[in-house]
Backbone atoms as SQL, in Angstrom:
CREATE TABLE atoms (id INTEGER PRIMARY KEY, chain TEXT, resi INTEGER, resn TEXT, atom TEXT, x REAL, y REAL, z REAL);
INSERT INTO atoms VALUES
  (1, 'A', 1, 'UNK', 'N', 180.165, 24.894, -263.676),
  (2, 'A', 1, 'UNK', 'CA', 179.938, 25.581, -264.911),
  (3, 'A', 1, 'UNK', 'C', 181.136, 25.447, -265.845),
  (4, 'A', 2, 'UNK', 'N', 181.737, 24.127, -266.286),
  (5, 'A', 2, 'UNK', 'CA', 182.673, 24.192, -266.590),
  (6, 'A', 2, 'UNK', 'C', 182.766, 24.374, -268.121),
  (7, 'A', 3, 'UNK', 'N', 181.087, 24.029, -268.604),
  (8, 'A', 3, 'UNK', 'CA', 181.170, 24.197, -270.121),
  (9, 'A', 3, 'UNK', 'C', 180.766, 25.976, -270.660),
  (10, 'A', 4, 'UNK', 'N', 180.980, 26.976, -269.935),
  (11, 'A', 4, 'UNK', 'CA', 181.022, 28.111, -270.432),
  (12, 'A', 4, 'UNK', 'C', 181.785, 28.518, -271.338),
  (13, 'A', 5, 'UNK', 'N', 181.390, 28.995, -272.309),
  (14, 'A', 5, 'UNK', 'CA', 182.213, 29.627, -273.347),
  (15, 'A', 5, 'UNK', 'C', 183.245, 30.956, -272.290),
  (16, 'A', 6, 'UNK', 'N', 183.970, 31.507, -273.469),
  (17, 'A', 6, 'UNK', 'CA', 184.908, 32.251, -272.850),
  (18, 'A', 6, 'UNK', 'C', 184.510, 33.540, -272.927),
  (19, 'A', 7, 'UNK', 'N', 184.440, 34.281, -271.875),
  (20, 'A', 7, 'UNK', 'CA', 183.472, 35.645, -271.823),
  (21, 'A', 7, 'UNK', 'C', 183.761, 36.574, -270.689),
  (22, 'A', 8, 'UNK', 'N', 182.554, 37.668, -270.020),
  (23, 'A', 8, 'UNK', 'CA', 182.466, 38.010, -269.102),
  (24, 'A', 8, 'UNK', 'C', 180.799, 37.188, -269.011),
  (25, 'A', 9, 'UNK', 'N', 180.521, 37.139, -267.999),
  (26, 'A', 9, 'UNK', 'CA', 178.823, 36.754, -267.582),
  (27, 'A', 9, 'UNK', 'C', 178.931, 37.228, -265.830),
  (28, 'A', 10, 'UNK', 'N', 177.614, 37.397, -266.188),
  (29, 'A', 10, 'UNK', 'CA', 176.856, 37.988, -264.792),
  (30, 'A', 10, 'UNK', 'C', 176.099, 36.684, -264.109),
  (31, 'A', 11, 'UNK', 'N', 176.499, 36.192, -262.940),
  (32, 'A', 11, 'UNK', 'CA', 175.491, 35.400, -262.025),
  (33, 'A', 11, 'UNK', 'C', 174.763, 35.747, -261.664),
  (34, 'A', 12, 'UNK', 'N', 173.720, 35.952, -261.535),
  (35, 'A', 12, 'UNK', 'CA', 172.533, 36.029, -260.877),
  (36, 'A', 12, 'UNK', 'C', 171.598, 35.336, -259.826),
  (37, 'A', 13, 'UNK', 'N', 171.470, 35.603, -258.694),
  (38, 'A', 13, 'UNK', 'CA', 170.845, 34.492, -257.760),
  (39, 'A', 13, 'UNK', 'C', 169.832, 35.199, -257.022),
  (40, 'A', 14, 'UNK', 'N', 168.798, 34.543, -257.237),
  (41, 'A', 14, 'UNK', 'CA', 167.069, 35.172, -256.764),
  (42, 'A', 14, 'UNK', 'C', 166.446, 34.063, -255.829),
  (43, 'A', 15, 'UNK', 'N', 166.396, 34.783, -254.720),
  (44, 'A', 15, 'UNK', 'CA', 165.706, 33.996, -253.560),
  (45, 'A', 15, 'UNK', 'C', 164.731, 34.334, -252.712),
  (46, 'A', 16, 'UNK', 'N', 163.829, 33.553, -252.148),
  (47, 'A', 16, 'UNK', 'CA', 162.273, 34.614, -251.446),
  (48, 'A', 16, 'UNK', 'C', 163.006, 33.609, -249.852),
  (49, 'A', 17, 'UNK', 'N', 163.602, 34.786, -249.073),
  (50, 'A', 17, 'UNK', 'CA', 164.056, 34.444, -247.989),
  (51, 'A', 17, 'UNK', 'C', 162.902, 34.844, -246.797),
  (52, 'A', 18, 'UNK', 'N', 162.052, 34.268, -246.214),
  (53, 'A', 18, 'UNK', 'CA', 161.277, 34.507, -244.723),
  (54, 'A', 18, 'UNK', 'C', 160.325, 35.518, -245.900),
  (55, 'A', 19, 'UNK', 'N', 159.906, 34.993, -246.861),
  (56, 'A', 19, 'UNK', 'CA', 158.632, 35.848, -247.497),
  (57, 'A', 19, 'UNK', 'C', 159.625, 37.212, -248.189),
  (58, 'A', 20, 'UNK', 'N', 160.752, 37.831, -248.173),
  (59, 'A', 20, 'UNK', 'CA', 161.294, 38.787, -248.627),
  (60, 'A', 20, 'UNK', 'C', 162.693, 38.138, -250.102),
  (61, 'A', 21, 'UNK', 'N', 162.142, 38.964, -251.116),
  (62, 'A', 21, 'UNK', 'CA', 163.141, 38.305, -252.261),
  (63, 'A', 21, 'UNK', 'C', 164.606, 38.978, -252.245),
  (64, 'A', 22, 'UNK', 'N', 164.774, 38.463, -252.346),
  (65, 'A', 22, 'UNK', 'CA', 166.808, 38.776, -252.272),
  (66, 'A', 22, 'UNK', 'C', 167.221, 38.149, -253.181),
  (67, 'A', 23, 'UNK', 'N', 168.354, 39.193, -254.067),
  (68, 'A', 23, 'UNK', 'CA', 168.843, 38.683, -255.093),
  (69, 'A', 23, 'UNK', 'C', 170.602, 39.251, -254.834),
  (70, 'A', 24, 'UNK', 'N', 171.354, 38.465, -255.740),
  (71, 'A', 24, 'UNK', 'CA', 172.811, 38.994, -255.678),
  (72, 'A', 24, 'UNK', 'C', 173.186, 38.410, -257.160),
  (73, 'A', 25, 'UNK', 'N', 174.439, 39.348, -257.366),
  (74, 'A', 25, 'UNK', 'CA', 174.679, 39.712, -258.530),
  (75, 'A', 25, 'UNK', 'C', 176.152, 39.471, -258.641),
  (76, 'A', 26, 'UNK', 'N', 176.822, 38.768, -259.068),
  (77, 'A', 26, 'UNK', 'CA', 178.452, 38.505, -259.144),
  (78, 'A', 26, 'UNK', 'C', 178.873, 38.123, -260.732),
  (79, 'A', 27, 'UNK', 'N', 179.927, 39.237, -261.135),
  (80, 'A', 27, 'UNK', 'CA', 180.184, 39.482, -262.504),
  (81, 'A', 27, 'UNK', 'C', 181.555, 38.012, -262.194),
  (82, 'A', 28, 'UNK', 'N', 181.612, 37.298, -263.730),
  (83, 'A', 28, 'UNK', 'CA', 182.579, 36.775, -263.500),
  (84, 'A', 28, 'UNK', 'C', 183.266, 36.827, -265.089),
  (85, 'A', 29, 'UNK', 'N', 184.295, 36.597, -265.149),
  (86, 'A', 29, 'UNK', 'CA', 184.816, 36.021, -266.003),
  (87, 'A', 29, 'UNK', 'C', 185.983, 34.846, -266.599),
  (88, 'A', 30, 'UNK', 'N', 185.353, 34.199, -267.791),
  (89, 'A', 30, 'UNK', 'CA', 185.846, 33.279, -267.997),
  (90, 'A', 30, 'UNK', 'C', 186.928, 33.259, -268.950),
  (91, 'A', 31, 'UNK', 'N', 188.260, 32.462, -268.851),
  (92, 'A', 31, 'UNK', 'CA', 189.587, 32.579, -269.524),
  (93, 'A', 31, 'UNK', 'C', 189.213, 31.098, -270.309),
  (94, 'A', 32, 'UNK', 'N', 189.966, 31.342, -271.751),
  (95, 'A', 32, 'UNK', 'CA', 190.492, 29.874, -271.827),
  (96, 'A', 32, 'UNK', 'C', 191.729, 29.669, -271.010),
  (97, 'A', 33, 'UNK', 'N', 192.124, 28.671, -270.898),
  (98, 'A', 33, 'UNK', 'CA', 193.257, 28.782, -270.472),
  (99, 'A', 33, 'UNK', 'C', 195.088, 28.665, -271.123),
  (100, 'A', 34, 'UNK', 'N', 196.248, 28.663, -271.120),
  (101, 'A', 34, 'UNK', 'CA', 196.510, 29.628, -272.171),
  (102, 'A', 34, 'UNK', 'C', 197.694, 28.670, -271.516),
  (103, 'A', 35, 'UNK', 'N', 199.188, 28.595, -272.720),
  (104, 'A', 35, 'UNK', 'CA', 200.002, 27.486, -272.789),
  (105, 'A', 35, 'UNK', 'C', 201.124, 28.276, -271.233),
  (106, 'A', 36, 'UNK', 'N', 201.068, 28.936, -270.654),
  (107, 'A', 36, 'UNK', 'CA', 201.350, 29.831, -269.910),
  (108, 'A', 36, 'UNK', 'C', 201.159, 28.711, -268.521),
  (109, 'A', 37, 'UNK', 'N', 200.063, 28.480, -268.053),
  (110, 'A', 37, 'UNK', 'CA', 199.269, 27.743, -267.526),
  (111, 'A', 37, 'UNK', 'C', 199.278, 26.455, -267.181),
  (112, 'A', 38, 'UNK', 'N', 199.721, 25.779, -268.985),
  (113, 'A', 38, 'UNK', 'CA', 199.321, 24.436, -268.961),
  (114, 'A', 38, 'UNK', 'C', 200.564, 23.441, -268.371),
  (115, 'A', 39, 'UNK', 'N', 201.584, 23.739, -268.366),
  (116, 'A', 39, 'UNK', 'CA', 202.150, 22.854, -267.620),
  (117, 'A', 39, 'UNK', 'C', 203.358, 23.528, -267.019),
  (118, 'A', 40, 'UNK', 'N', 202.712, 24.193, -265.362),
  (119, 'A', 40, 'UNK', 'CA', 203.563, 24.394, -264.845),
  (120, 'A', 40, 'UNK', 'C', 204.351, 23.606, -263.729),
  (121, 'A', 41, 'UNK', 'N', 205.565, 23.877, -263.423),
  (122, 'A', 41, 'UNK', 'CA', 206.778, 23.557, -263.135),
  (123, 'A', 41, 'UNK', 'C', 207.617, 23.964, -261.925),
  (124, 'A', 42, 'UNK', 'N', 207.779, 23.292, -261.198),
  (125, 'A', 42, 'UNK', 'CA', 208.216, 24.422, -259.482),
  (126, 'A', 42, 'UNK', 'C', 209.504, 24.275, -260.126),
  (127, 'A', 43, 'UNK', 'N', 210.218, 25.415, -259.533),
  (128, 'A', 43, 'UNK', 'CA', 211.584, 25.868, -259.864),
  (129, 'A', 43, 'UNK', 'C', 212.090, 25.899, -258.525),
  (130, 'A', 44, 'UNK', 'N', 213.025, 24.638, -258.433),
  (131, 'A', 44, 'UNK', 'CA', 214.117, 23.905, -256.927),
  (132, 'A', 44, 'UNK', 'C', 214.334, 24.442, -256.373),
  (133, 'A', 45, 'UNK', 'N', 214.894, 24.874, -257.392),
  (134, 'A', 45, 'UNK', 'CA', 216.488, 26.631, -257.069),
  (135, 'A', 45, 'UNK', 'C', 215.590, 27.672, -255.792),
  (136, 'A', 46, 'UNK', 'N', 215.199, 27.938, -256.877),
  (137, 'A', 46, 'UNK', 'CA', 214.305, 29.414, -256.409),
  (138, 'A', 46, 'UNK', 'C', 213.234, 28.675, -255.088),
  (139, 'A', 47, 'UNK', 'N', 212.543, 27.909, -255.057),
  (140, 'A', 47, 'UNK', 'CA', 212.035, 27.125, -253.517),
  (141, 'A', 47, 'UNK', 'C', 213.024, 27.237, -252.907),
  (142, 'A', 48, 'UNK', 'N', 214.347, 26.165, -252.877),
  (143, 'A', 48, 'UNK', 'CA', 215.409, 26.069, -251.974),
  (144, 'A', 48, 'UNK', 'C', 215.790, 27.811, -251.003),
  (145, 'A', 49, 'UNK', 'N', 216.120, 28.502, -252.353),
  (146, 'A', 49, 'UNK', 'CA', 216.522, 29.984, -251.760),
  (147, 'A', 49, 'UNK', 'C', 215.202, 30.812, -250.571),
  (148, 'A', 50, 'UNK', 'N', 213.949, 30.360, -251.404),
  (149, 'A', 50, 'UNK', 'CA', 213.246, 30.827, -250.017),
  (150, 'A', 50, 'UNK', 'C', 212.523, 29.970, -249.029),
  (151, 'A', 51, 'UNK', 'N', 212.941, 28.780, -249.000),
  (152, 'A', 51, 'UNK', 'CA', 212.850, 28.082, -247.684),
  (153, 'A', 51, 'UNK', 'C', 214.066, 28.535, -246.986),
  (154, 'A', 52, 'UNK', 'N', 215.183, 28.919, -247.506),
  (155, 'A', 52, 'UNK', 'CA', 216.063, 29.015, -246.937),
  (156, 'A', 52, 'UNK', 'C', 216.562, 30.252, -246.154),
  (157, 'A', 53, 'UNK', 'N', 215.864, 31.549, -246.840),
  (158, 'A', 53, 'UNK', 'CA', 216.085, 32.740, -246.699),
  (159, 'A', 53, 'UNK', 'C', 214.862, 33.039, -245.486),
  (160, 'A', 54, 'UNK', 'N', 213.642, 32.566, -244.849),
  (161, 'A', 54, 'UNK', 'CA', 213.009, 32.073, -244.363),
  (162, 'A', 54, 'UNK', 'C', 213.175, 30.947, -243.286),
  (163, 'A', 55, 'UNK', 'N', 213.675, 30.484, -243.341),
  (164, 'A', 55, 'UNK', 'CA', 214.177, 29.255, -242.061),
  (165, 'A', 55, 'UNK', 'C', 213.377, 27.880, -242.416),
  (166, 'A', 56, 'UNK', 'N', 212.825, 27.999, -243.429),
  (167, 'A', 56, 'UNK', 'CA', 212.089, 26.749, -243.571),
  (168, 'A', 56, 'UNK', 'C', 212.854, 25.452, -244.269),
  (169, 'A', 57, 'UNK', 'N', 212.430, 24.849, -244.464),
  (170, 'A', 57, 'UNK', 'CA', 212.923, 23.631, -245.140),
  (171, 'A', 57, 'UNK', 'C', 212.082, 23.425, -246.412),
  (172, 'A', 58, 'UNK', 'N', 212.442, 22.916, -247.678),
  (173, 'A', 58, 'UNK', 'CA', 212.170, 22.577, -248.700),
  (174, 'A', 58, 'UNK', 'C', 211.682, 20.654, -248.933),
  (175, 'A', 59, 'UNK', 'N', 210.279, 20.756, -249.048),
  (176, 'A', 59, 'UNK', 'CA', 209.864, 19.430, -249.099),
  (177, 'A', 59, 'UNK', 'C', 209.594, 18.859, -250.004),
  (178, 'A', 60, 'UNK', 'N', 210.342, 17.840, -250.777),
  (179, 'A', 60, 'UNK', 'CA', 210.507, 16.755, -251.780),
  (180, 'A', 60, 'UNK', 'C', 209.867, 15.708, -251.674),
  (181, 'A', 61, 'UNK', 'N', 208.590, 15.693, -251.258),
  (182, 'A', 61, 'UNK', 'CA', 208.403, 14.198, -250.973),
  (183, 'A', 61, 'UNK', 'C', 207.246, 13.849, -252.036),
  (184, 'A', 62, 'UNK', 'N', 206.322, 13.065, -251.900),
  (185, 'A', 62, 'UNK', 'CA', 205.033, 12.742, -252.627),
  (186, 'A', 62, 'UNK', 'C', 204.649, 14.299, -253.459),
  (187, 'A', 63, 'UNK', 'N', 203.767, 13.921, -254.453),
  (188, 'A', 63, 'UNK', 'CA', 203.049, 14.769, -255.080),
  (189, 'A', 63, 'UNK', 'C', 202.001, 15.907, -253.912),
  (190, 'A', 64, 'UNK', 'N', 201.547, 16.994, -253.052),
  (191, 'A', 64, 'UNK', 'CA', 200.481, 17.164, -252.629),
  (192, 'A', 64, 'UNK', 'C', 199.397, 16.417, -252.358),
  (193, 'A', 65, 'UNK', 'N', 199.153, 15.828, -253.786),
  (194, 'A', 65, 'UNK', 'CA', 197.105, 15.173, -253.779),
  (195, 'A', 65, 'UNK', 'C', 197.816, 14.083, -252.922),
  (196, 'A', 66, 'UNK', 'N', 198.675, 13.274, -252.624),
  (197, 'A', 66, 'UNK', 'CA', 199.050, 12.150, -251.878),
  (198, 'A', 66, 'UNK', 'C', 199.423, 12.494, -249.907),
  (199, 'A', 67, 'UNK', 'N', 199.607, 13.674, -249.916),
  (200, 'A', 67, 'UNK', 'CA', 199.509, 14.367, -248.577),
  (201, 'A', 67, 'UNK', 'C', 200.498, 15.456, -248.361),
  (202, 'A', 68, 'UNK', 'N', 200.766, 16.351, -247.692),
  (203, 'A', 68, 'UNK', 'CA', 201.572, 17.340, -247.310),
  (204, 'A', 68, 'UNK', 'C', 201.708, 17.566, -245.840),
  (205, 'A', 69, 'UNK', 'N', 203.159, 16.905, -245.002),
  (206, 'A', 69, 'UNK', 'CA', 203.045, 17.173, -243.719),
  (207, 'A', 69, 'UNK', 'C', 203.263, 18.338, -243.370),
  (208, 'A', 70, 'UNK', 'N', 202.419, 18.668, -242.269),
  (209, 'A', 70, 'UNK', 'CA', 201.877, 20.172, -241.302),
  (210, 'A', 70, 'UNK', 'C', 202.375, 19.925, -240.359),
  (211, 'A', 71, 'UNK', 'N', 203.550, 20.648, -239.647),
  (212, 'A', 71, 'UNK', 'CA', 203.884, 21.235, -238.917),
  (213, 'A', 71, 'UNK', 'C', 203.362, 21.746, -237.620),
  (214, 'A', 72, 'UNK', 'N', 203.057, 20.797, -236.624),
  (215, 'A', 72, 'UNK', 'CA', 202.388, 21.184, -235.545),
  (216, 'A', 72, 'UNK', 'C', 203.080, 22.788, -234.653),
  (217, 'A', 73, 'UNK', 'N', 201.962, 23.281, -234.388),
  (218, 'A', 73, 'UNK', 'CA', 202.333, 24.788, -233.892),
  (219, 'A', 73, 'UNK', 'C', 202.447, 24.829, -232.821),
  (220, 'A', 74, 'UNK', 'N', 203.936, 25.437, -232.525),
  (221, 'A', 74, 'UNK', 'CA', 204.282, 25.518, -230.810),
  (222, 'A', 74, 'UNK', 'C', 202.770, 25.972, -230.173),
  (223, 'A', 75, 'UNK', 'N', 203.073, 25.336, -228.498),
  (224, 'A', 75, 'UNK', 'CA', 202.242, 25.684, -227.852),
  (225, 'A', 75, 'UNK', 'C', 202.027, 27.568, -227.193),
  (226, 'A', 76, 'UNK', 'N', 201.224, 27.877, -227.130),
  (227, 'A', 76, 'UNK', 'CA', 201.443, 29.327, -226.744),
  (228, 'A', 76, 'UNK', 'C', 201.582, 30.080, -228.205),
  (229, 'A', 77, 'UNK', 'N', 201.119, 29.746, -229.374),
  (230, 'A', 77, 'UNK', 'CA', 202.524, 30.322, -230.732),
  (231, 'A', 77, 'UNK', 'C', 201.029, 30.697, -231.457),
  (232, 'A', 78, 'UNK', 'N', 200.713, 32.050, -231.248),
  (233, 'A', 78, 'UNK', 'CA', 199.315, 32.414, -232.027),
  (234, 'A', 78, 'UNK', 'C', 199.630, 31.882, -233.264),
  (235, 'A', 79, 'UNK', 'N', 198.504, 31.641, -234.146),
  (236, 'A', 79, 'UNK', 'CA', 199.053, 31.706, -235.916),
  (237, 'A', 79, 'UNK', 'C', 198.919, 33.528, -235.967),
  (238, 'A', 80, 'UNK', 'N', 199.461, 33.376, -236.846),
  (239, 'A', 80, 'UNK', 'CA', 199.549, 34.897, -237.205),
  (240, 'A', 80, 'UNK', 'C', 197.727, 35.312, -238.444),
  (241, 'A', 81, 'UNK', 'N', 197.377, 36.578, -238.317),
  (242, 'A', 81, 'UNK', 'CA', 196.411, 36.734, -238.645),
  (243, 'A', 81, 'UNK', 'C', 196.336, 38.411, -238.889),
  (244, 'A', 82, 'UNK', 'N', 195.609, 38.821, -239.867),
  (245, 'A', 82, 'UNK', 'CA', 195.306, 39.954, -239.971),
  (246, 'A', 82, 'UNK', 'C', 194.230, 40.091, -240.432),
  (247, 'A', 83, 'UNK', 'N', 193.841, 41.422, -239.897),
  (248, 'A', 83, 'UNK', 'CA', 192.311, 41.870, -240.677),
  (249, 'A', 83, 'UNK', 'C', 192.256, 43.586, -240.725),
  (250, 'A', 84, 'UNK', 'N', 191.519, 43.065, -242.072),
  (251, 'A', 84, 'UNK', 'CA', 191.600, 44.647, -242.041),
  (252, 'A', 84, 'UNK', 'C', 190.104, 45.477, -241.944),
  (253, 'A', 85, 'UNK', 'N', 190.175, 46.795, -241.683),
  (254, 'A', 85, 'UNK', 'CA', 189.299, 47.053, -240.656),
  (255, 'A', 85, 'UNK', 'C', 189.139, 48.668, -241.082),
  (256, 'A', 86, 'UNK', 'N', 188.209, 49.003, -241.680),
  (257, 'A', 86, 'UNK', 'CA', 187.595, 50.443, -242.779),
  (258, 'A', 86, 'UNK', 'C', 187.468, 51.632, -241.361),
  (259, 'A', 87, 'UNK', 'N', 187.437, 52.173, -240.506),
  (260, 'A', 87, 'UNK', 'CA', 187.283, 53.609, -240.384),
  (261, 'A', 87, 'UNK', 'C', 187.313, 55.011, -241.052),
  (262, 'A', 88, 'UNK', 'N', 186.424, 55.284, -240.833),
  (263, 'A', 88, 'UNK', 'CA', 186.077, 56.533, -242.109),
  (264, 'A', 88, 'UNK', 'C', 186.980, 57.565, -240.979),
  (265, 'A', 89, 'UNK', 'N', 187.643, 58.399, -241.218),
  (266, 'A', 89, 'UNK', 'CA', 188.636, 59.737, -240.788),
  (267, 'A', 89, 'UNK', 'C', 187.765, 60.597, -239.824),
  (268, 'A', 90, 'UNK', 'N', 186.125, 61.267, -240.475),
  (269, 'A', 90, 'UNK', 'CA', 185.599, 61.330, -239.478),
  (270, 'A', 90, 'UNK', 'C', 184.983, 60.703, -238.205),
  (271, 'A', 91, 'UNK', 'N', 185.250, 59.151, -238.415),
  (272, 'A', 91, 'UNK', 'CA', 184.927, 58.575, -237.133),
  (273, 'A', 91, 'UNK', 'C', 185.806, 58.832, -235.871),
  (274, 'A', 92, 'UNK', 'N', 186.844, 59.330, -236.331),
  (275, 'A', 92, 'UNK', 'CA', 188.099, 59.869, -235.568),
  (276, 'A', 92, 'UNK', 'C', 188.412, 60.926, -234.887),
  (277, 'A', 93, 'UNK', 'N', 187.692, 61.949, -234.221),
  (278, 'A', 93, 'UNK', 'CA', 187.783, 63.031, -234.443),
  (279, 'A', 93, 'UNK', 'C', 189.494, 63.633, -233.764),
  (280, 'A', 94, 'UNK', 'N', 190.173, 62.934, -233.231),
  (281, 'A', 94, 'UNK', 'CA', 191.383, 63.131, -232.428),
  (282, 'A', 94, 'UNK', 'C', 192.365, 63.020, -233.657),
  (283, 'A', 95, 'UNK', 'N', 192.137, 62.357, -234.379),
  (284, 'A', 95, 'UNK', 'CA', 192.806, 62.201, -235.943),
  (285, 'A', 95, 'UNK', 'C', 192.758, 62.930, -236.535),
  (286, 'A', 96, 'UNK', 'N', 191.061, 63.237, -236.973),
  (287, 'A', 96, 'UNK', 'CA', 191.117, 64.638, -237.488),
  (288, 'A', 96, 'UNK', 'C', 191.712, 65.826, -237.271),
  (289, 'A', 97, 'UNK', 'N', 191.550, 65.797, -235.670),
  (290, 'A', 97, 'UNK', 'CA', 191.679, 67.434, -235.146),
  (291, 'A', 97, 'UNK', 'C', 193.618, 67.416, -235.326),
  (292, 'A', 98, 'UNK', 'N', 194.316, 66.309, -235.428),
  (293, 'A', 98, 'UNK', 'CA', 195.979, 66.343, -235.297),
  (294, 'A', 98, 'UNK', 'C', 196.059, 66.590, -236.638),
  (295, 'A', 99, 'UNK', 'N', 195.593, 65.891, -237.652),
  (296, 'A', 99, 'UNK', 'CA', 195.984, 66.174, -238.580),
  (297, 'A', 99, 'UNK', 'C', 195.321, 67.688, -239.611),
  (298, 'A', 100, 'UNK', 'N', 194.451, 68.464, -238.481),
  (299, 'A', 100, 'UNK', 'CA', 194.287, 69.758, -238.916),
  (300, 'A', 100, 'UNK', 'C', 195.077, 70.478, -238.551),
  (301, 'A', 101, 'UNK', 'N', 195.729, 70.152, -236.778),
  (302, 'A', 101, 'UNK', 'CA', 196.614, 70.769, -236.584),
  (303, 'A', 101, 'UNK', 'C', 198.057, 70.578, -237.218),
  (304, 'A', 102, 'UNK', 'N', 198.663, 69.939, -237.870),
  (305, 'A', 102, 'UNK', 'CA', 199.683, 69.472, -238.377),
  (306, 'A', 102, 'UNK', 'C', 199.950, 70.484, -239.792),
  (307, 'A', 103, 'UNK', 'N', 198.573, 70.148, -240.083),
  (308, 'A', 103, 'UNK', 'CA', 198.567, 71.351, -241.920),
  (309, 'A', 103, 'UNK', 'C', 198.981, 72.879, -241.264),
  (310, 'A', 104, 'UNK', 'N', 198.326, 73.248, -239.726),
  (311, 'A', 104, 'UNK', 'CA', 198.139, 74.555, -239.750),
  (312, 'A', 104, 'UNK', 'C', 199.246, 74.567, -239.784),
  (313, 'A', 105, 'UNK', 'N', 200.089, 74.156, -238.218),
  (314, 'A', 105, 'UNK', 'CA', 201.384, 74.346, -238.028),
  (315, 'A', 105, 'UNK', 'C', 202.659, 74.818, -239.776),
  (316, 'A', 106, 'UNK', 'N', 202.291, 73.520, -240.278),
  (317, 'A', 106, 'UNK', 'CA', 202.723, 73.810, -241.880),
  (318, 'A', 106, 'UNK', 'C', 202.631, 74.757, -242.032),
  (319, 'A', 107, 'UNK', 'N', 201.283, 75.419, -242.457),
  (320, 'A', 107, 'UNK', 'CA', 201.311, 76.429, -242.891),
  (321, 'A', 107, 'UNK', 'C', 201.756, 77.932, -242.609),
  (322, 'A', 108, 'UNK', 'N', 201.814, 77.866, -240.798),
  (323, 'A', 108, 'UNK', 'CA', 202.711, 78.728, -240.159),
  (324, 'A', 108, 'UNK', 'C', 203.739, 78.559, -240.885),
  (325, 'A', 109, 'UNK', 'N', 204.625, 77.986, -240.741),
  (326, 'A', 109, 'UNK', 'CA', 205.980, 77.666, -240.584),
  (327, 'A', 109, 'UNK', 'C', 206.615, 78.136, -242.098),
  (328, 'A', 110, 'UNK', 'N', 205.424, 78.083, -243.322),
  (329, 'A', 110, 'UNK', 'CA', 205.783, 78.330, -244.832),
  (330, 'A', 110, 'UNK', 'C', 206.182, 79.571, -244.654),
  (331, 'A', 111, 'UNK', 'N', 204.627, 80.266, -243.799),
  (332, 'A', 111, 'UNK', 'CA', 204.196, 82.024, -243.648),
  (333, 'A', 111, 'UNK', 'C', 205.615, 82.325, -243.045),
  (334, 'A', 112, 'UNK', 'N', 205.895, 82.001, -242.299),
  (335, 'A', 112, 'UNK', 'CA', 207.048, 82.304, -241.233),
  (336, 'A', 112, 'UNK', 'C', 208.185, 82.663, -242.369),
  (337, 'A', 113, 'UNK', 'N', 208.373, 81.245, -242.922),
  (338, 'A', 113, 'UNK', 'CA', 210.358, 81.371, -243.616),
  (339, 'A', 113, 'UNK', 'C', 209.968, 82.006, -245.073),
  (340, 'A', 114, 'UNK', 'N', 208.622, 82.503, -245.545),
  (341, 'A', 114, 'UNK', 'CA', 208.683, 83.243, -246.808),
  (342, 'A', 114, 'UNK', 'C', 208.599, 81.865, -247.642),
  (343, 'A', 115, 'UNK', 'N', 208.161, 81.068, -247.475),
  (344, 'A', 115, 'UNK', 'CA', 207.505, 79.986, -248.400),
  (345, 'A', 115, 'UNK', 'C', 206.610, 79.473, -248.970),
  (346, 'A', 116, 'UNK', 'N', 205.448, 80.175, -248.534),
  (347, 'A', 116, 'UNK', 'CA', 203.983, 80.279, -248.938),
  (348, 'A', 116, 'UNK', 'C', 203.071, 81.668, -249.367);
């Protein structure tokens, strides 16, 4: 969609999946793009300092689109990974119940020294 004017627009996608229609809806928007943008520039310095501050090494070689060597990963050497992962507070109830007890205690302790 590269000839879109510059906007917000809504995608729209309508499908009859196993006889049932399903649709989805994804807002997007479009930038021109802006002299900010147009010709950027890696800064040595500032690479060098955090390959360096980091343990890595700083690579000068070919452009990317021509290749970028990867670093085979020790054996045994997970990649590192995260995910993140929604629990609602009441799914918790041991959470809950500490952190009810935690307010009470508080609130003793205000009652107690004349602070509440």
């Amino acid at each position: 969609m590269p000839d879109l004017p510059a906007g917000a627009w809504l995608i729209v996608v309508e499908v009859d999946w196993h006889g049932r229609p399903q649709r989805a809806v994804v807002p997007v928007v479009v930038a021109r793009s802006t002299a900010e943008v147009a010709a950027i520039q890696p800064d040595d310095r500032l690479l060098h300092l955090v390959a360096k501050a980091s343990g890595g090494t700083l690579w000068q070689g070919q452009p990317p689109a021509s290749g970028v060597p990867v670093a085979a990963a020790a054996q045994g050497d997970p990649l590192a990974r995260a995910d993140l992962v929604h629990t609602e507070l009441w799914s918790r109830p041991e959470v809950l119940l500490a952190l009810i007890a935690l307010l009470s205690v508080e609130w003793a302790l205000r009652r107690r020294w004349g602070l509440a």
